[in-house]
Amino acid sequence: MRTLGAILAGGSSTRFGSDKAEALLDGRRLIDLSIAALAPHCDAIIVIGRAHPDFGSVADRPRGGMGPLGGIAGALAAAAEGGFGQSLTAPVDCVRLPPDLRAVLEPAPAYLAAQPVIGLWPVEALEALDALLAEGTKLAVRAFGDRVGARAVETGFAPPNINSAADLARLADGNLPAS
């Protein structure tokens, strides 16, 4: 099944204090590092919520400000439109992913228990996600996962979660704890 990779990059970076996607780690932007981490697991990559000069870009659905679910909805709509069967999503600050990510998440729907935004979602789940977003309550990835019967997959992998400049500095030093 063809998989569209989607980097969720539409957040406001409020806790980070500046544009997180543009922050540098080892001289490279976080957005570029996250794309490089996700690319081996997908047939194509798009960026959700912002423009990127090297990849297609899609807006959050139905609008910005919906959190990660708006990004996942945008990714699923783009996947359906492009003839993909599923979308593999990851946040802009996840610069490392397990080498067997797609294998541990298949079959969709499934997400990493340690970081639910890292998930494999079938395009058929878009209808349920649109309904959840329209309701406007429980706008959480786990609530969406529950609605579509997604598995929360436990692995030994602790994805980085960069919420502040201090988190980024700890990651650069190799000391960022799992969150």
Coordinates of N, CA, C and O in Angstrom, one line a residue:
M1 N 0.8 -1.2 0.0 CA 0.0 0.0 0.0 C 0.9 1.2 0.0 O 1.8 1.3 0.8
R2 N 0.6 2.2 -0.9 CA 1.4 3.4 -0.9 C 1.1 4.3 0.3 O 0.0 4.5 0.7
T3 N 2.2 4.8 0.8 CA 2.2 5.6 2.1 C 2.7 7.0 1.8 O 3.8 7.2 1.3
L4 N 1.8 8.0 2.2 CA 2.2 9.4 2.1 C 2.7 9.8 3.5 O 2.0 9.8 4.5
G5 N 4.0 10.3 3.6 CA 4.5 10.8 4.8 C 4.1 12.2 5.0 O 4.1 13.0 4.0
A6 N 3.8 12.6 6.2 CA 3.4 14.0 6.4 C 4.1 14.5 7.7 O 3.9 14.0 8.8
I7 N 4.8 15.6 7.5 CA 5.4 16.3 8.6 C 4.4 17.4 9.1 O 4.0 18.3 8.3
L8 N 4.0 17.3 10.4 CA 3.0 18.2 10.9 C 3.8 19.4 11.4 O 4.6 19.4 12.4
A9 N 3.7 20.6 10.7 CA 4.5 21.7 11.0 C 3.7 23.0 11.1 O 4.2 24.1 10.9
G10 N 2.4 22.9 11.4 CA 1.6 24.1 11.4 C 1.4 24.7 12.8 O 0.6 25.7 12.9
G11 N 2.1 24.2 13.8 CA 1.9 24.7 15.2 C 2.4 26.1 15.3 O 3.3 26.6 14.5
S12 N 2.0 26.8 16.4 CA 2.5 28.2 16.6 C 3.8 28.2 17.4 O 4.3 29.3 17.7
S13 N 4.3 27.1 17.9 CA 5.6 27.1 18.7 C 5.5 28.0 19.9 O 6.6 28.6 20.3
T14 N 4.4 28.1 20.5 CA 4.2 29.0 21.7 C 5.2 28.7 22.8 O 5.9 29.5 23.4
R15 N 5.2 27.4 23.2 CA 6.1 27.0 24.3 C 7.6 27.1 23.9 O 8.4 27.4 24.8
F16 N 7.9 26.9 22.6 CA 9.3 27.0 22.2 C 9.8 28.4 22.2 O 11.0 28.7 22.4
G17 N 8.9 29.4 21.9 CA 9.3 30.8 21.9 C 9.7 31.4 20.6 O 9.9 32.6 20.5
S18 N 9.9 30.6 19.6 CA 10.3 31.0 18.2 C 9.8 29.9 17.3 O 9.3 28.9 17.7
D19 N 10.0 30.1 16.0 CA 9.6 29.1 15.0 C 10.4 27.8 15.2 O 11.5 27.8 14.8
K20 N 9.8 26.8 15.8 CA 10.5 25.6 16.1 C 11.0 24.9 14.8 O 12.1 24.4 14.8
A21 N 10.2 24.9 13.7 CA 10.6 24.3 12.5 C 11.9 24.8 12.0 O 12.7 24.1 11.3
E22 N 12.2 26.1 12.2 CA 13.4 26.7 11.7 C 14.6 26.6 12.7 O 15.7 27.0 12.3
A23 N 14.4 26.1 13.9 CA 15.5 26.0 14.9 C 16.5 25.1 14.3 O 16.2 24.1 13.6
L24 N 17.7 25.3 14.7 CA 18.9 24.5 14.2 C 19.3 23.5 15.2 O 19.4 23.8 16.4
L25 N 19.6 22.3 14.7 CA 20.3 21.2 15.5 C 21.4 20.7 14.7 O 21.2 20.3 13.5
D26 N 22.6 20.8 15.2 CA 23.8 20.4 14.4 C 23.8 21.1 13.0 O 24.2 20.5 12.0
G27 N 23.4 22.3 13.0 CA 23.5 23.1 11.8 C 22.4 22.9 10.8 O 22.4 23.5 9.7
R28 N 21.4 22.1 11.1 CA 20.3 21.8 10.2 C 19.0 22.2 10.8 O 18.8 22.0 12.0
R29 N 18.0 22.6 10.0 CA 16.7 23.0 10.6 C 16.0 21.7 11.0 O 16.1 20.7 10.4
L30 N 15.2 21.9 12.1 CA 14.4 20.7 12.6 C 13.5 20.2 11.5 O 13.3 19.0 11.4
I31 N 12.9 21.1 10.7 CA 12.0 20.6 9.7 C 12.7 19.7 8.7 O 12.2 18.6 8.3
D32 N 13.9 20.0 8.3 CA 14.7 19.2 7.4 C 15.1 17.9 8.0 O 15.1 16.8 7.4
L33 N 15.5 17.9 9.3 CA 15.9 16.7 10.0 C 14.7 15.8 10.1 O 14.8 14.5 10.0
S34 N 13.5 16.3 10.4 CA 12.3 15.4 10.6 C 11.9 14.8 9.2 O 11.5 13.7 9.2
I35 N 12.0 15.6 8.2 CA 11.8 15.1 6.8 C 12.7 13.9 6.5 O 12.3 12.9 6.0
A36 N 14.0 14.1 6.8 CA 15.0 13.1 6.6 C 14.7 11.8 7.4 O 14.9 10.7 6.9
A37 N 14.2 12.0 8.6 CA 13.9 10.8 9.5 C 12.7 10.1 8.9 O 12.6 8.8 9.0
L38 N 11.7 10.8 8.4 CA 10.5 10.1 8.0 C 10.6 9.6 6.5 O 9.9 8.5 6.2
A39 N 11.4 10.2 5.7 CA 11.4 9.8 4.3 C 11.6 8.3 4.0 O 11.0 7.7 3.1
P40 N 12.5 7.6 4.7 CA 12.7 6.2 4.4 C 11.5 5.3 4.6 O 11.5 4.2 4.1
H41 N 10.5 5.8 5.3 CA 9.3 5.0 5.6 C 8.1 5.2 4.7 O 7.1 4.7 4.9
C42 N 8.3 6.1 3.7 CA 7.2 6.6 2.9 C 7.5 6.5 1.4 O 8.7 6.5 1.0
D43 N 6.5 6.6 0.6 CA 6.6 6.7 -0.8 C 6.8 8.1 -1.3 O 7.3 8.4 -2.4
A44 N 6.3 9.1 -0.5 CA 6.4 10.5 -0.8 C 6.2 11.3 0.5 O 5.7 10.7 1.5
I45 N 6.6 12.5 0.5 CA 6.6 13.4 1.7 C 5.9 14.7 1.4 O 6.1 15.2 0.3
I46 N 5.0 15.1 2.3 CA 4.5 16.5 2.2 C 4.6 17.2 3.6 O 4.9 16.5 4.6
V47 N 4.5 18.5 3.6 CA 4.6 19.2 4.8 C 3.2 19.8 5.1 O 2.6 20.4 4.1
I48 N 2.7 19.7 6.3 CA 1.4 20.2 6.6 C 1.5 21.5 7.4 O 2.3 21.5 8.4
G49 N 0.8 22.5 7.0 CA 0.7 23.7 7.8 C 1.7 24.8 7.5 O 1.7 25.8 8.2
R50 N 2.6 24.6 6.5 CA 3.6 25.6 6.1 C 4.2 25.2 4.8 O 4.1 24.1 4.4
A51 N 4.7 26.2 4.1 CA 5.4 26.0 2.8 C 6.8 25.4 3.1 O 7.4 25.8 4.1
H52 N 7.2 24.6 2.2 CA 8.6 24.1 2.2 C 9.1 24.2 0.7 O 8.3 23.7 -0.2
P53 N 10.3 24.7 0.4 CA 10.7 24.8 -1.0 C 10.9 23.5 -1.7 O 10.8 23.5 -3.0
D54 N 11.1 22.4 -1.0 CA 11.4 21.2 -1.7 C 10.3 20.1 -1.7 O 10.5 19.1 -2.3
F55 N 9.2 20.4 -1.0 CA 8.2 19.4 -0.8 C 6.8 20.1 -1.0 O 6.7 21.3 -0.7
G56 N 5.8 19.3 -1.4 CA 4.5 19.8 -1.4 C 4.0 20.2 -0.1 O 4.4 19.7 1.0
S57 N 3.1 21.2 0.0 CA 2.6 21.7 1.2 C 1.1 21.6 1.2 O 0.5 21.9 0.2
V58 N 0.5 21.3 2.3 CA -1.0 21.2 2.5 C -1.4 22.0 3.8 O -0.6 21.9 4.8
A59 N -2.5 22.6 3.7 CA -3.0 23.3 4.9 C -3.6 22.3 5.9 O -4.1 21.2 5.5
D60 N -3.7 22.7 7.1 CA -4.4 22.0 8.1 C -5.9 22.0 7.7 O -6.3 22.9 7.0
R61 N -6.6 20.9 8.1 CA -8.0 20.8 7.7 C -8.9 20.7 9.0 O -8.5 19.9 9.8
P62 N -9.9 21.3 9.1 CA -10.6 22.2 8.2 C -10.0 23.6 8.2 O -10.2 24.4 7.3
R63 N -9.1 23.9 9.2 CA -8.5 25.2 9.2 C -7.3 25.1 10.2 O -7.2 24.1 11.0
G64 N -6.5 26.1 10.3 CA -5.4 26.2 11.2 C -5.9 26.3 12.6 O -7.1 26.6 12.8
G65 N -5.1 26.0 13.6 CA -5.5 26.2 15.0 C -6.2 24.9 15.6 O -6.7 25.0 16.7
M66 N -6.3 23.9 14.8 CA -7.0 22.7 15.3 C -6.0 21.7 16.0 O -6.4 20.6 16.3
G67 N -4.7 22.1 16.1 CA -3.8 21.2 16.7 C -3.3 20.1 15.8 O -3.6 20.1 14.6
P68 N -2.7 19.0 16.3 CA -2.2 18.0 15.4 C -3.3 17.3 14.6 O -3.1 16.8 13.5
L69 N -4.5 17.2 15.1 CA -5.6 16.6 14.4 C -5.9 17.3 13.1 O -6.2 16.7 12.0
G70 N -5.8 18.7 13.1 CA -6.0 19.4 11.8 C -4.9 19.0 10.8 O -5.2 19.0 9.6
G71 N -3.7 18.8 11.3 CA -2.6 18.4 10.4 C -2.8 17.0 9.9 O -2.6 16.7 8.7
I72 N -3.3 16.1 10.7 CA -3.5 14.7 10.3 C -4.7 14.7 9.3 O -4.6 14.0 8.3
A73 N -5.7 15.5 9.5 CA -6.8 15.6 8.6 C -6.3 16.1 7.2 O -6.7 15.6 6.2
G74 N -5.4 17.1 7.2 CA -4.9 17.6 6.0 C -4.1 16.5 5.3 O -4.1 16.4 4.0
A75 N -3.3 15.8 6.0 CA -2.5 14.7 5.5 C -3.4 13.6 4.8 O -3.1 13.1 3.7
L76 N -4.4 13.2 5.5 CA -5.3 12.2 5.0 C -6.0 12.6 3.8 O -6.2 11.9 2.8
A77 N -6.5 13.9 3.7 CA -7.1 14.4 2.5 C -6.2 14.4 1.4 O -6.5 14.0 0.2
A78 N -4.9 14.8 1.6 CA -3.9 14.8 0.5 C -3.6 13.4 0.1 O -3.4 13.2 -1.1
A79 N -3.5 12.5 1.0 CA -3.3 11.1 0.7 C -4.4 10.6 -0.2 O -4.1 9.9 -1.2
A80 N -5.6 10.8 0.2 CA -6.8 10.3 -0.6 C -6.7 10.9 -2.0 O -6.9 10.2 -3.0
E81 N -6.5 12.2 -2.1 CA -6.5 12.9 -3.4 C -5.3 12.4 -4.3 O -5.4 12.4 -5.5
G82 N -4.2 12.0 -3.7 CA -3.0 11.6 -4.4 C -3.0 10.1 -4.7 O -2.1 9.6 -5.2
G83 N -4.1 9.4 -4.3 CA -4.1 7.9 -4.5 C -3.3 7.1 -3.6 O -3.0 5.9 -3.9
F84 N -3.0 7.6 -2.4 CA -2.3 6.9 -1.4 C -3.3 6.2 -0.5 O -4.4 6.7 -0.3
G85 N -2.9 5.0 0.0 CA -3.8 4.3 0.9 C -3.8 4.7 2.4 O -4.7 4.4 3.1
Q86 N -2.7 5.3 2.8 CA -2.5 5.7 4.1 C -1.5 6.8 4.3 O -0.7 7.1 3.3
S87 N -1.5 7.4 5.4 CA -0.5 8.5 5.7 C 0.2 8.2 7.0 O -0.4 7.8 8.0
L88 N 1.5 8.4 7.0 CA 2.4 8.2 8.2 C 2.7 9.6 8.6 O 3.4 10.4 7.9
T89 N 2.3 10.0 9.8 CA 2.5 11.4 10.3 C 3.6 11.4 11.4 O 3.7 10.5 12.2
A90 N 4.3 12.6 11.4 CA 5.2 12.8 12.5 C 5.3 14.3 12.7 O 5.1 15.1 11.8
P91 N 5.6 14.7 13.9 CA 5.7 16.2 14.2 C 7.0 16.7 13.7 O 8.0 16.0 13.6
V92 N 7.1 18.0 13.5 CA 8.2 18.7 13.0 C 9.4 18.6 13.9 O 10.6 18.8 13.5
D93 N 9.2 18.3 15.2 CA 10.4 18.2 16.1 C 10.9 16.8 16.3 O 11.7 16.5 17.2
C94 N 10.4 15.8 15.6 CA 10.8 14.4 15.7 C 11.9 14.1 14.7 O 11.6 13.7 13.6
V95 N 13.1 14.4 15.2 CA 14.3 14.3 14.3 C 14.9 12.9 14.2 O 15.8 12.7 13.4
R96 N 14.3 12.0 15.0 CA 14.8 10.6 15.0 C 13.5 9.8 15.0 O 12.6 10.0 15.8
L97 N 13.5 8.7 14.3 CA 12.5 7.7 14.3 C 13.1 6.3 14.3 O 14.2 6.1 13.8
P98 N 12.4 5.3 14.8 CA 12.9 4.0 14.8 C 13.1 3.5 13.3 O 12.3 3.8 12.5
P99 N 14.1 2.7 13.1 CA 14.3 2.2 11.7 C 13.2 1.3 11.2 O 13.1 1.2 10.0
D100 N 12.5 0.7 12.1 CA 11.4 -0.2 11.7 C 10.0 0.4 11.9 O 9.0 -0.3 12.0
L101 N 9.9 1.7 11.8 CA 8.7 2.5 12.2 C 7.5 2.0 11.4 O 6.5 1.6 12.0
R102 N 7.5 1.9 10.1 CA 6.4 1.5 9.4 C 6.0 0.1 9.7 O 4.8 -0.2 9.8
A103 N 7.0 -0.8 9.8 CA 6.7 -2.2 10.1 C 6.0 -2.4 11.5 O 5.0 -3.2 11.6
V104 N 6.4 -1.6 12.5 CA 5.8 -1.8 13.8 C 4.4 -1.1 13.8 O 3.5 -1.6 14.6
L105 N 4.1 -0.2 12.9 CA 2.8 0.4 12.9 C 1.8 -0.3 12.0 O 0.6 -0.1 12.1
E106 N 2.3 -1.1 11.0 CA 1.3 -1.8 10.1 C 0.7 -3.0 10.8 O 1.3 -3.6 11.6
P107 N -0.6 -3.2 10.6 CA -1.5 -2.5 9.7 C -2.0 -1.2 10.4 O -2.2 -1.2 11.6
A108 N -2.4 -0.3 9.5 CA -3.0 1.0 10.0 C -4.5 0.6 10.4 O -5.0 -0.3 9.9
P109 N -5.0 1.3 11.4 CA -4.5 2.5 12.1 C -3.7 2.1 13.4 O -4.1 1.2 14.1
A110 N -2.6 2.8 13.6 CA -1.8 2.6 14.8 C -1.0 3.9 15.0 O -0.7 4.6 14.1
Y111 N -0.5 4.0 16.3 CA 0.4 5.1 16.6 C 1.3 4.7 17.7 O 1.1 3.7 18.4
L112 N 2.4 5.4 17.8 CA 3.4 5.1 18.9 C 2.7 5.6 20.2 O 2.4 6.8 20.4
A113 N 2.7 4.7 21.2 CA 2.1 5.1 22.5 C 2.8 6.2 23.1 O 2.2 7.1 23.8
A114 N 4.1 6.3 22.9 CA 4.9 7.3 23.6 C 4.8 8.7 22.9 O 5.1 9.7 23.5
Q115 N 4.3 8.7 21.7 CA 4.1 10.0 20.9 C 3.0 9.7 19.9 O 3.3 9.4 18.7
P116 N 1.7 9.9 20.2 CA 0.6 9.5 19.3 C 0.6 10.3 18.0 O -0.1 9.8 17.1
V117 N 1.2 11.4 17.9 CA 1.3 12.1 16.6 C 2.0 11.3 15.6 O 1.8 11.5 14.4
I118 N 2.9 10.4 16.0 CA 3.6 9.5 15.1 C 2.7 8.4 14.9 O 2.5 7.5 15.7
G119 N 1.9 8.4 13.8 CA 0.9 7.4 13.5 C 0.8 7.0 12.1 O 1.2 7.8 11.2
L120 N 0.2 5.9 11.8 CA -0.1 5.4 10.5 C -1.6 5.3 10.4 O -2.2 4.6 11.2
W121 N -2.2 6.1 9.5 CA -3.6 6.3 9.4 C -4.1 6.0 8.0 O -3.6 6.5 7.1
P122 N -5.1 5.1 7.9 CA -5.7 4.8 6.6 C -6.6 6.0 6.1 O -7.2 6.7 6.9
V123 N -6.6 6.2 4.8 CA -7.4 7.3 4.3 C -8.9 7.2 4.7 O -9.5 8.2 4.8
E124 N -9.3 6.0 4.9 CA -10.7 5.8 5.3 C -11.1 6.4 6.6 O -12.2 6.6 6.9
A125 N -10.0 6.7 7.4 CA -10.3 7.3 8.7 C -10.6 8.8 8.6 O -11.0 9.4 9.6
L126 N -10.4 9.4 7.5 CA -10.7 10.8 7.3 C -12.1 11.2 7.7 O -12.3 12.2 8.3
E127 N -13.1 10.4 7.3 CA -14.5 10.7 7.6 C -14.7 10.8 9.1 O -15.3 11.7 9.6
A128 N -14.2 9.9 9.8 CA -14.3 9.9 11.3 C -13.6 11.1 11.9 O -14.0 11.7 12.8
L129 N -12.4 11.4 11.3 CA -11.6 12.6 11.8 C -12.4 13.9 11.5 O -12.5 14.8 12.4
D130 N -12.9 14.0 10.3 CA -13.7 15.2 10.0 C -14.9 15.4 11.0 O -15.2 16.5 11.4
A131 N -15.5 14.3 11.3 CA -16.7 14.3 12.3 C -16.2 14.8 13.6 O -16.8 15.6 14.3
L132 N -15.1 14.2 14.1 CA -14.5 14.6 15.4 C -14.1 16.1 15.4 O -14.5 16.8 16.4
L133 N -13.5 16.6 14.4 CA -13.2 18.0 14.3 C -14.4 18.9 14.3 O -14.4 19.9 14.9
A134 N -15.4 18.4 13.6 CA -16.7 19.2 13.5 C -17.4 19.3 14.9 O -17.9 20.3 15.2
E135 N -17.2 18.2 15.7 CA -17.8 18.2 17.0 C -17.1 19.2 17.9 O -17.7 19.8 18.8
G136 N -15.8 19.4 17.7 CA -15.0 20.4 18.4 C -14.7 20.0 19.9 O -14.2 20.8 20.6
T137 N -15.0 18.8 20.3 CA -14.6 18.4 21.6 C -13.6 17.2 21.6 O -13.5 16.5 20.5
K138 N -12.8 17.1 22.6 CA -11.8 16.0 22.6 C -10.9 16.0 21.4 O -10.8 15.0 20.7
L139 N -10.3 17.2 21.1 CA -9.4 17.3 20.0 C -8.0 16.7 20.3 O -7.0 17.5 20.4
A140 N -8.0 15.5 20.6 CA -6.7 14.8 21.0 C -6.5 13.6 20.0 O -7.5 12.9 19.6
V141 N -5.3 13.3 19.7 CA -4.9 12.2 18.8 C -5.4 10.9 19.4 O -5.9 10.1 18.7
R142 N -5.3 10.7 20.7 CA -5.7 9.5 21.3 C -7.2 9.3 21.1 O -7.7 8.2 20.9
A143 N -8.0 10.4 21.3 CA -9.4 10.3 21.1 C -9.8 9.9 19.7 O -10.7 9.1 19.4
F144 N -9.0 10.4 18.7 CA -9.2 10.0 17.3 C -8.8 8.6 17.1 O -9.6 7.8 16.5
G145 N -7.7 8.2 17.7 CA -7.3 6.8 17.6 C -8.3 5.8 18.2 O -8.6 4.8 17.6
D146 N -8.9 6.2 19.3 CA -10.0 5.4 19.9 C -11.2 5.3 18.9 O -11.8 4.2 18.8
R147 N -11.5 6.4 18.3 CA -12.7 6.4 17.4 C -12.5 5.5 16.2 O -13.5 4.9 15.7
V148 N -11.3 5.4 15.7 CA -11.0 4.6 14.5 C -10.4 3.2 14.9 O -10.0 2.5 14.0
G149 N -10.3 2.9 16.2 CA -9.8 1.5 16.6 C -8.3 1.4 16.4 O -7.8 0.3 16.1
A150 N -7.6 2.5 16.5 CA -6.1 2.4 16.3 C -5.5 1.7 17.5 O -5.9 1.8 18.7
R151 N -4.4 1.0 17.2 CA -3.6 0.4 18.2 C -2.5 1.4 18.8 O -1.9 2.1 17.9
A152 N -2.3 1.4 20.0 CA -1.2 2.2 20.6 C -0.1 1.2 20.8 O -0.1 0.3 21.6
V153 N 1.0 1.5 20.0 CA 2.1 0.5 19.9 C 3.2 0.9 20.9 O 3.7 2.1 20.8
E154 N 3.6 0.0 21.7 CA 4.7 0.2 22.7 C 5.9 -0.2 22.0 O 6.0 -1.3 21.4
T155 N 7.0 0.6 22.1 CA 8.3 0.2 21.5 C 9.3 0.7 22.5 O 9.0 1.4 23.5
G156 N 10.5 0.3 22.4 CA 11.6 0.8 23.2 C 12.1 2.1 22.8 O 13.0 2.7 23.4
F157 N 11.5 2.7 21.7 CA 12.0 4.0 21.2 C 11.4 5.1 21.9 O 10.2 5.2 22.1
A158 N 12.2 6.1 22.3 CA 11.7 7.3 23.0 C 11.9 8.5 22.0 O 13.0 9.0 21.9
P159 N 10.8 8.9 21.4 CA 11.0 10.0 20.4 C 11.3 11.3 21.1 O 10.7 11.6 22.2
P160 N 12.2 12.1 20.5 CA 12.4 13.4 21.1 C 11.2 14.3 21.0 O 10.4 14.2 20.1
N161 N 11.0 15.1 22.0 CA 9.8 16.0 22.1 C 10.4 17.3 22.5 O 10.7 17.5 23.7
I162 N 10.6 18.2 21.5 CA 11.3 19.5 21.8 C 10.3 20.6 22.0 O 9.7 21.1 21.0
N163 N 10.0 20.9 23.2 CA 9.0 22.0 23.5 C 9.7 23.3 23.9 O 8.9 24.3 24.0
S164 N 11.0 23.3 24.1 CA 11.6 24.6 24.5 C 13.0 24.6 23.9 O 13.6 23.6 23.5
A165 N 13.6 25.8 24.0 CA 15.0 25.9 23.6 C 15.9 25.1 24.5 O 16.9 24.5 24.0
A166 N 15.6 25.0 25.7 CA 16.3 24.1 26.6 C 16.3 22.6 26.2 O 17.3 21.9 26.3
D167 N 15.1 22.2 25.8 CA 15.0 20.8 25.3 C 15.9 20.6 24.1 O 16.5 19.6 23.9
L168 N 15.9 21.6 23.2 CA 16.8 21.5 22.0 C 18.2 21.4 22.4 O 19.0 20.6 21.9
A169 N 18.6 22.2 23.4 CA 20.0 22.2 23.9 C 20.3 20.9 24.5 O 21.4 20.3 24.2
R170 N 19.4 20.3 25.2 CA 19.6 19.0 25.8 C 19.7 17.9 24.7 O 20.6 17.0 24.8
L171 N 18.9 18.0 23.7 CA 19.0 17.0 22.6 C 20.4 17.2 21.9 O 21.0 16.1 21.6
A172 N 20.8 18.4 21.7 CA 22.1 18.6 21.0 C 23.3 18.0 21.9 O 24.2 17.5 21.4
D173 N 23.1 18.0 23.2 CA 24.1 17.4 24.1 C 23.8 15.9 24.3 O 24.6 15.3 25.1
G174 N 22.8 15.4 23.7 CA 22.5 14.0 23.9 C 21.8 13.6 25.2 O 21.8 12.5 25.7
N175 N 21.1 14.7 25.8 CA 20.5 14.5 27.2 C 19.0 14.7 27.2 O 18.5 15.0 28.3
L176 N 18.3 14.7 26.1 CA 16.9 15.0 26.2 C 16.2 13.7 26.6 O 16.2 12.7 26.0
P177 N 15.5 13.8 27.8 CA 14.7 12.6 28.2 C 13.5 12.4 27.4 O 13.0 13.3 26.7
A178 N 12.9 11.2 27.4 CA 11.7 10.9 26.8 C 10.6 11.7 27.5 O 10.7 11.9 28.7
S179 N 9.6 12.1 26.8 CA 8.5 12.8 27.4 C 7.2 12.2 27.0 O 7.1 11.3 26.3

